[in-house]
XYZ file of C-alpha atoms in Angstrom:
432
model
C -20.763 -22.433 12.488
C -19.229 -21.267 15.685
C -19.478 -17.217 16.216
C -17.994 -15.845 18.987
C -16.981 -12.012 20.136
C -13.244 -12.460 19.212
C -13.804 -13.700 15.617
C -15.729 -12.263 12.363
C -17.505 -14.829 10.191
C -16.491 -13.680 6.629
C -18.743 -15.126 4.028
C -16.487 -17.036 1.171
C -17.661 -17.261 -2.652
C -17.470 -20.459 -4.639
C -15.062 -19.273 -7.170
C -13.011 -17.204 -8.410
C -12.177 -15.692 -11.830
C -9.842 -13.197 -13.539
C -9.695 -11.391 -16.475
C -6.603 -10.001 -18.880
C -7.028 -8.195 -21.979
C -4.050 -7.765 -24.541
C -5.243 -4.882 -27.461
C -3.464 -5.171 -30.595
C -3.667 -4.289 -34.153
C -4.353 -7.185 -36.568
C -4.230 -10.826 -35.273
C -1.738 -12.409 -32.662
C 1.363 -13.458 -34.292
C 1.637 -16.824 -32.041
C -0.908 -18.875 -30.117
C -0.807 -18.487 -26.742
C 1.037 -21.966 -25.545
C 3.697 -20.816 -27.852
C 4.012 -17.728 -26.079
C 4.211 -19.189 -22.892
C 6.482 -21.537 -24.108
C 9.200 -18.993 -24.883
C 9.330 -17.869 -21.109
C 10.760 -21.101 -19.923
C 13.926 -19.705 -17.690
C 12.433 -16.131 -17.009
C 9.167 -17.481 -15.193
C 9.587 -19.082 -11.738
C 8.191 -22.323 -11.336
C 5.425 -23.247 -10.005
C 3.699 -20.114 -12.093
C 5.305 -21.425 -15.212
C 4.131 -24.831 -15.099
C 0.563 -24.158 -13.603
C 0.032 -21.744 -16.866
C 1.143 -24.269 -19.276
C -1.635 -26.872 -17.123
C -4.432 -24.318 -17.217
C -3.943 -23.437 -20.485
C -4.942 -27.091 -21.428
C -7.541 -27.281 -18.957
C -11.212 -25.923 -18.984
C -10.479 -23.687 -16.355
C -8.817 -20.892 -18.638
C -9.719 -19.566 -21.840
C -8.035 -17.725 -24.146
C -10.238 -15.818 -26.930
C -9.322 -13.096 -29.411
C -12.150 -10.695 -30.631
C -12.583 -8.093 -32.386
C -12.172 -4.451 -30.208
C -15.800 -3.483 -31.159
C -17.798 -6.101 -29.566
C -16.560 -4.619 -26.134
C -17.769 -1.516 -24.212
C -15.320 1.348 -24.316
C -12.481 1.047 -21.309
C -13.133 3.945 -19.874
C -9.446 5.725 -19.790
C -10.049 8.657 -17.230
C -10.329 5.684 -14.974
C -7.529 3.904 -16.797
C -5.775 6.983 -16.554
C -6.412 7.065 -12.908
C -4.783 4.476 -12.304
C -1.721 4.889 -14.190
C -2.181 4.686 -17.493
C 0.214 6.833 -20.037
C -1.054 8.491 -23.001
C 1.187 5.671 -25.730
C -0.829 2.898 -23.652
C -3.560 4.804 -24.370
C -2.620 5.448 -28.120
C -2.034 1.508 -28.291
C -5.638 0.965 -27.158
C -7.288 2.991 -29.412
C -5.336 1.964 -32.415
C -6.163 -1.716 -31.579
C -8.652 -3.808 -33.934
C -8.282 -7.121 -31.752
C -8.768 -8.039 -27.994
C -7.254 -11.182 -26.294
C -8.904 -12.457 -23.615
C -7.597 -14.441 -20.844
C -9.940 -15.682 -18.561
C -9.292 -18.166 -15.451
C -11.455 -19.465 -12.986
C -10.396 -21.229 -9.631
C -11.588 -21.899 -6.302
C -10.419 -20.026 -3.279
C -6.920 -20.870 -1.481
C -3.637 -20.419 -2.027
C -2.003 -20.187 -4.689
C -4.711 -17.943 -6.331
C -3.925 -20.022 -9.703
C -6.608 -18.236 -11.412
C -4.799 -14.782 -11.239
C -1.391 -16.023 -11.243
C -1.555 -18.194 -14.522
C -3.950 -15.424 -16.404
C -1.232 -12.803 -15.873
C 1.643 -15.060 -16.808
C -0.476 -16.128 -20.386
C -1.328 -12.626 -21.005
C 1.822 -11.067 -20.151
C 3.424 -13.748 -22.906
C 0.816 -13.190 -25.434
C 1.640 -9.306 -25.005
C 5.200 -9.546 -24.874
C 5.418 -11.735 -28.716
C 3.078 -8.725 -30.225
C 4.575 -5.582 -28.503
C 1.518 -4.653 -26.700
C 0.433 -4.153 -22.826
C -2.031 -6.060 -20.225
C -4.719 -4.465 -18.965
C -5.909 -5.784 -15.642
C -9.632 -6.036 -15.449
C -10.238 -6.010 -12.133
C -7.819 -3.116 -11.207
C -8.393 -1.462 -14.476
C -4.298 -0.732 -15.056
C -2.461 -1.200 -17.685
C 1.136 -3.506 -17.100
C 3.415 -3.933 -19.609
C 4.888 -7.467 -20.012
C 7.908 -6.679 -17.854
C 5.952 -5.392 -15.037
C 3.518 -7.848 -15.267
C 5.831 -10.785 -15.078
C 7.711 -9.178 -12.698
C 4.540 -8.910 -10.051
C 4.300 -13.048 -10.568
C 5.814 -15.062 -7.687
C 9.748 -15.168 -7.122
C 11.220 -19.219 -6.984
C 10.671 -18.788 -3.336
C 6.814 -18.027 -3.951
C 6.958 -14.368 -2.747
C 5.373 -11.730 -4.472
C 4.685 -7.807 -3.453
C 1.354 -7.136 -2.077
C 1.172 -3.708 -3.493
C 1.207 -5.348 -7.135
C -1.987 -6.985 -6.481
C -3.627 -4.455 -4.209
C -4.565 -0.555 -4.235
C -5.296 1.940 -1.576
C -7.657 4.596 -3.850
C -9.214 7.199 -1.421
C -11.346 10.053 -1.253
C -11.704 13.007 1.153
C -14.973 13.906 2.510
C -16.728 16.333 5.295
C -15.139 13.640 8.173
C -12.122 12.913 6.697
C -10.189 10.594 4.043
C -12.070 7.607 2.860
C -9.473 4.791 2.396
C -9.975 1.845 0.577
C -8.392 -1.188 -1.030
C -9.200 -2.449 -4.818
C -7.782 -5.946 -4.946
C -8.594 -8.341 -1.910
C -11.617 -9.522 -3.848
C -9.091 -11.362 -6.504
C -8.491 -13.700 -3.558
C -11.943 -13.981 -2.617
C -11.741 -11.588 0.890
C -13.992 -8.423 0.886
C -12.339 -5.557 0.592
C -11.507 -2.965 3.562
C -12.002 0.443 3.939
C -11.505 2.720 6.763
C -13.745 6.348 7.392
C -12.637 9.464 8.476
C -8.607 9.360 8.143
C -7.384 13.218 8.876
C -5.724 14.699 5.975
C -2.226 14.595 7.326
C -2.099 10.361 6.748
C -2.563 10.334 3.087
C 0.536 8.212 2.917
C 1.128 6.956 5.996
C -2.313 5.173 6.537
C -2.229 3.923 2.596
C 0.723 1.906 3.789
C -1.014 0.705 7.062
C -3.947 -0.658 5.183
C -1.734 -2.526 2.762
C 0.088 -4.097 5.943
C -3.460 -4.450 7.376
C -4.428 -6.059 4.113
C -1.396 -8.445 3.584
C -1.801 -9.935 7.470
C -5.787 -10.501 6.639
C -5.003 -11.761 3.742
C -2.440 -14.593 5.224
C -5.508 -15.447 8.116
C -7.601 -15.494 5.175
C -5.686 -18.047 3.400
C -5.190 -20.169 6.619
C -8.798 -20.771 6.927
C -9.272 -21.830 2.926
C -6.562 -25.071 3.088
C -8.947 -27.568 3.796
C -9.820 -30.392 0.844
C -13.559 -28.420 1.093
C -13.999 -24.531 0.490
C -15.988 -23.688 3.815
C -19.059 -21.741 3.525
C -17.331 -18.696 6.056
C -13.596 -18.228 7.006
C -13.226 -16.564 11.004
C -11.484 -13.908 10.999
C -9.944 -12.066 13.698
C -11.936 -8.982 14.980
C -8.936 -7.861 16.594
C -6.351 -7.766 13.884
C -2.653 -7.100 14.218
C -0.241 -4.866 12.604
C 3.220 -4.430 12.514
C 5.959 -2.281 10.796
C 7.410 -5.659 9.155
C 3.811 -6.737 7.747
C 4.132 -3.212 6.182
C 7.433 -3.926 5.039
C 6.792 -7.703 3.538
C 3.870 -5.828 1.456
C 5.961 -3.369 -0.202
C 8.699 -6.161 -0.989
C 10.915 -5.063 1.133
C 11.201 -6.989 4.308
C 14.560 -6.125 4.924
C 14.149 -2.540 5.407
C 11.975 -2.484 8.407
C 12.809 -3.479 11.851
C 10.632 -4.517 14.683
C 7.844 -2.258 15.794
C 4.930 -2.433 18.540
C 2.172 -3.551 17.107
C -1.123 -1.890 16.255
C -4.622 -3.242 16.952
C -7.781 -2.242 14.678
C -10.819 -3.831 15.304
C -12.356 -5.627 12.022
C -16.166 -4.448 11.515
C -18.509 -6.399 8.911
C -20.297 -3.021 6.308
C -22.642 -5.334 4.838
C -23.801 -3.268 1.343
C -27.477 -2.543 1.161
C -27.621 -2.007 -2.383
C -27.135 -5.328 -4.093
C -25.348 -3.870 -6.760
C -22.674 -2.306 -4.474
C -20.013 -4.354 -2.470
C -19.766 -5.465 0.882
C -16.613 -3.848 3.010
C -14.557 -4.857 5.583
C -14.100 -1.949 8.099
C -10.639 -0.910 10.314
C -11.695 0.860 13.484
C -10.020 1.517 16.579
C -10.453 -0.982 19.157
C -13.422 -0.646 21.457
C -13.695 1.672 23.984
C -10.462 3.432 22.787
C -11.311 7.204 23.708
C -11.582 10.271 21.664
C -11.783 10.525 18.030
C -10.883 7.655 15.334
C -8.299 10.092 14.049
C -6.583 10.755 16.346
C -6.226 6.873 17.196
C -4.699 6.496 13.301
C -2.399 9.448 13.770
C -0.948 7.020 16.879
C -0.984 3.937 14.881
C 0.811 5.327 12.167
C 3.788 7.179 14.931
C 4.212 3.759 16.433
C 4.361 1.486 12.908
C 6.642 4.169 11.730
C 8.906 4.295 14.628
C 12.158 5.483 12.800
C 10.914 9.040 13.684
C 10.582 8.590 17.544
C 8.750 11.833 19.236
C 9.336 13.098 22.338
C 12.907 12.714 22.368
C 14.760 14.810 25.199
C 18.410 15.424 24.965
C 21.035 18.001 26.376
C 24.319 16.754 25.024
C 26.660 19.721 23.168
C 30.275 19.211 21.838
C 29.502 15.851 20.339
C 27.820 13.442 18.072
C 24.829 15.169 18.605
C 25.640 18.429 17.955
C 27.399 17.613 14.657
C 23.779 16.149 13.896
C 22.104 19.440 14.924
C 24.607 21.469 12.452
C 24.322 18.690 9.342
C 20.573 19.145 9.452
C 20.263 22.601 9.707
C 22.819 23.067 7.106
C 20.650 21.185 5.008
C 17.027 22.703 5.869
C 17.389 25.574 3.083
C 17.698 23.000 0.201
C 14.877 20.627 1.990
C 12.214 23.137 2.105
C 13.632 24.127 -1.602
C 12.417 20.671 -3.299
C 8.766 20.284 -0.780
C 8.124 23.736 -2.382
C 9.048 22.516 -5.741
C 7.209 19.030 -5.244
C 10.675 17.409 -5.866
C 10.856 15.341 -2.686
C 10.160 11.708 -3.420
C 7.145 10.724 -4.722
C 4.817 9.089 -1.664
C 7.289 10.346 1.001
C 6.255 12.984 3.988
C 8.725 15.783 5.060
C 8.670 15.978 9.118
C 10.506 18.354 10.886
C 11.792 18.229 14.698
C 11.762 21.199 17.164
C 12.110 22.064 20.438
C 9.516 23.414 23.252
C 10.070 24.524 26.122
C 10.329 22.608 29.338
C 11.324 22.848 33.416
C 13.503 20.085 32.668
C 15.211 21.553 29.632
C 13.413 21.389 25.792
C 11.424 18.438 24.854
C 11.891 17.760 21.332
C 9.020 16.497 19.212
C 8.207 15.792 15.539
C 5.806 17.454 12.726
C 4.498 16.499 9.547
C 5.091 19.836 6.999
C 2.224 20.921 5.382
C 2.957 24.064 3.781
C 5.713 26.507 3.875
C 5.483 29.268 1.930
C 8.293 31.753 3.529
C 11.840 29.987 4.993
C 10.803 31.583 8.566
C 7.672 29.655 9.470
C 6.552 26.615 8.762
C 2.614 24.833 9.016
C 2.422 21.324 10.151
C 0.279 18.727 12.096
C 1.946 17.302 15.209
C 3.333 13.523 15.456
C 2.950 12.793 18.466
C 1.452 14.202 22.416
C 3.968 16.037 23.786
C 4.510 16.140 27.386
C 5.155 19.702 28.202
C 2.706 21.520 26.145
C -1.204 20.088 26.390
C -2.225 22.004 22.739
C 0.746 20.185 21.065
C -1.150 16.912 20.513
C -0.985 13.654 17.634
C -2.553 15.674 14.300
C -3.347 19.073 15.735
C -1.873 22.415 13.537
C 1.433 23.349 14.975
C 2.973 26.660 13.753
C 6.986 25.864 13.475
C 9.752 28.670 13.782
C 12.693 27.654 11.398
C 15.291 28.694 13.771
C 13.771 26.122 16.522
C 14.560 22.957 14.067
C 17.079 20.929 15.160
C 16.616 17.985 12.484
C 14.281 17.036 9.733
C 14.089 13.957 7.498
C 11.989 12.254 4.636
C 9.621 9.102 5.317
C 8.270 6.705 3.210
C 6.468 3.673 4.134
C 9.425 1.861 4.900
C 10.591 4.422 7.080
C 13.153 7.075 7.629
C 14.937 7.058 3.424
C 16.509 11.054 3.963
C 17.958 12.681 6.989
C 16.910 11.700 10.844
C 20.614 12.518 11.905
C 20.200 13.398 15.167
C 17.326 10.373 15.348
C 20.309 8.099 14.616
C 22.803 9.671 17.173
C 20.076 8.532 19.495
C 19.415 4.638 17.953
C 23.519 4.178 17.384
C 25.282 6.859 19.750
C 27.287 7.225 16.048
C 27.500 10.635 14.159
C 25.808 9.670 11.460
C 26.630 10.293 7.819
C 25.684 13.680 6.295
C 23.654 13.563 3.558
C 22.005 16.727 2.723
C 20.985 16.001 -1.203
């Protein structure tokens, strides 16, 4: 095996398996190839056909027991991760488990996971009931569960197959992901995330995840599952990797790339996994955060900072007056938590400079009276040394010249005066 300082060695196991469950009172109504059956036209091929093969193969099986020779789901972590109280209400109520099991070796397709969500999925949808992932412990109903199988063209969302759970700590946010191991990678994690990237640096480590995942897959075509796939230590991501994840590749254009450097966290307890770190690249100075805080302004470069501008009387000025018309009912719905769920409110002001103001961007974190708002800083600004990427920044509503909502596809509410810049068009007012 060749090792050398611009590739990681990742071990690679010698199968893979995955496990459905479909709860439901009393006994299924059809078998399970009739179930299947009855999706011909609303499952893309080559999932449709590769379920109906597996199904007659020994490498699925497809068992129904009764509920009480299982251990108790646990459903605060169920609930966790998205499970409503009917599901819940459905599981307890249930007498009978089906269980779809798969095995398969590592490559791509992963037929084990596709074909044991398609049967389950079928066998849930003829009694009325839900899936419940093993491996990511979530309940899907049918529709959802179909709908996260491959399209005709073979594409499917990343984010249906792969969660970012954290947790904070003394150094930080703890980011993982909880679904790489379906496809036989480890999975990553990255260590001491400031508070500020909760959503930003989810979405980077699913577009960090999907371009692993693609090297992964490279190195498992062969007729012979190799013993180690090389990966990268210097991986690559971009806004469109981010984009293609989420499902929508469309809504993100070219951005700079970002490197992380790929670290092997071998587990010491044998009972624990193995992890896949994401690390700034060596030598890169000061702390890790403030290198993610810098990823994350570049991959989401809708919001551009230091942007200097001294126009009046036109497009830009309009874009001033729609934004600030608007600012009242923006901070409105961040105090009443009715901005869009996994979205970040930023805000752009103006400091002071010989040259006239340089305007730079802040994430909101709290603002509790219309006068003054508490953020983190986007970006290094050039005029003022304190203003720096994630340090506290103390806002004066009056100095806010534009705000907008981001997501991880980018800019989805306001930016006007961002888009006078991009188009040299007054853009259109949209202040809901």
């Amino acid at each position: 095996m060749l090792i050398t300082d611009d590739f990681l060695p990742v071990p690679v196991p010698e199968s893979l398996s995955a496990t459905y469950l479909v709860p439901m009172a009393g006994l299924p109504k059809v078998s399970a190839k009739t179930a299947v059956a009855a999706l011909t036209g609303r499952l893309a091929e080559p999932v449709h056909g590769l379920a109906r093969q597996m199904l007659d193969s020994p490498l699925m099986s497809v068992d129904t027991r009764p509920i009480a020779e299982f251990p108790e789901l646990p459903p605060d972590l169920l609930t966790a991760f998205g499970a409503t109280k009917e599901q819940l209400d459905r599981l307890a109520a249930a007498t009978h488990l089906v269980v779809v099991q798969a095995e398969y070796r590592p490559g791509w397709p992963p037929a084990h996971e596709w074909a044991a969500r398609a049967v389950a999925a079928a066998v849930a949808e003829s009694v009325d009931s839900d899936v419940v992932d093993v491996f990511g412990l979530q309940f899907l109903d049918p529709a959802t569960a179909l709908r996260s199988l491959p399209d005709e063209q073979g594409r499917i969302r990343l984010v249906d197959w792969v969660l970012v759970p954290y947790s904070s700590d003394t150094e930080g946010l703890w980011f993982t992901t909880k679904g790489l191991r379906r496809f036989g990678l480890l999975e990553l994690q990255t260590q001491g995330v400031p508070d500020h990237l909760t959503r930003a640096w989810g979405a980077v480590m699913t577009g960090a995840a999907r371009r692993l995942l693609r090297d992964w897959t490279d190195g498992l075509t062969g007729e012979e599952v190799p013993a180690f796939v090389q990966l990268p230590v210097l991986a690559t991501v971009t806004g469109h990797d981010i984009a293609v994840a989420y499902g929508n590749p469309e809504q993100h254009g070219a951005t700079a790339p970002v490197l992380l450097r790929l670290e092997l966290d071998p587990a010491t307890d044998p009972e624990a996994d193995s992890f896949l770190s994401l690390r700034p690249p060596a030598g890169h100075p000061g702390p890790d955060g403030r290198y993610y805080a810098a990823a994350c302004a570049t991959l989401f470069s809708g919001i551009q900072p230091d942007v200097r501008y001294a126009r009046s009387g036109d497009a830009m000025s309009r874009a001033v007056a729609t934004a600030r018309a608007a600012l009242g009912d923006a901070r409105a719905r961040f105090v009443a938590g009715l901005l869009p769920t996994e979205s970040q409110l930023v805000v752009k002001y103006g400091l002071p400079g010989d040259d006239g103001p340089e305007y730079v961007w802040a994430g909101v974190t709290s603002w509790e009276t219309p006068e003054r708002i508490v953020g983190v800083s986007a970006s290094d600004a050039n005029t003022d040394p304190s203003v720096r990427i994630g340090a506290p920044v103390v806002v004066e509503a009056t100095e806010v010249v534009d705000w907008a909502v981001l997501d991880a596809t980018g800019v989805i509410e306001g930016g006007w005066t961002q888009a006078v810049l991009d188009s040299g068009e007054p853009p259109t007012p949209n202040p809901s």
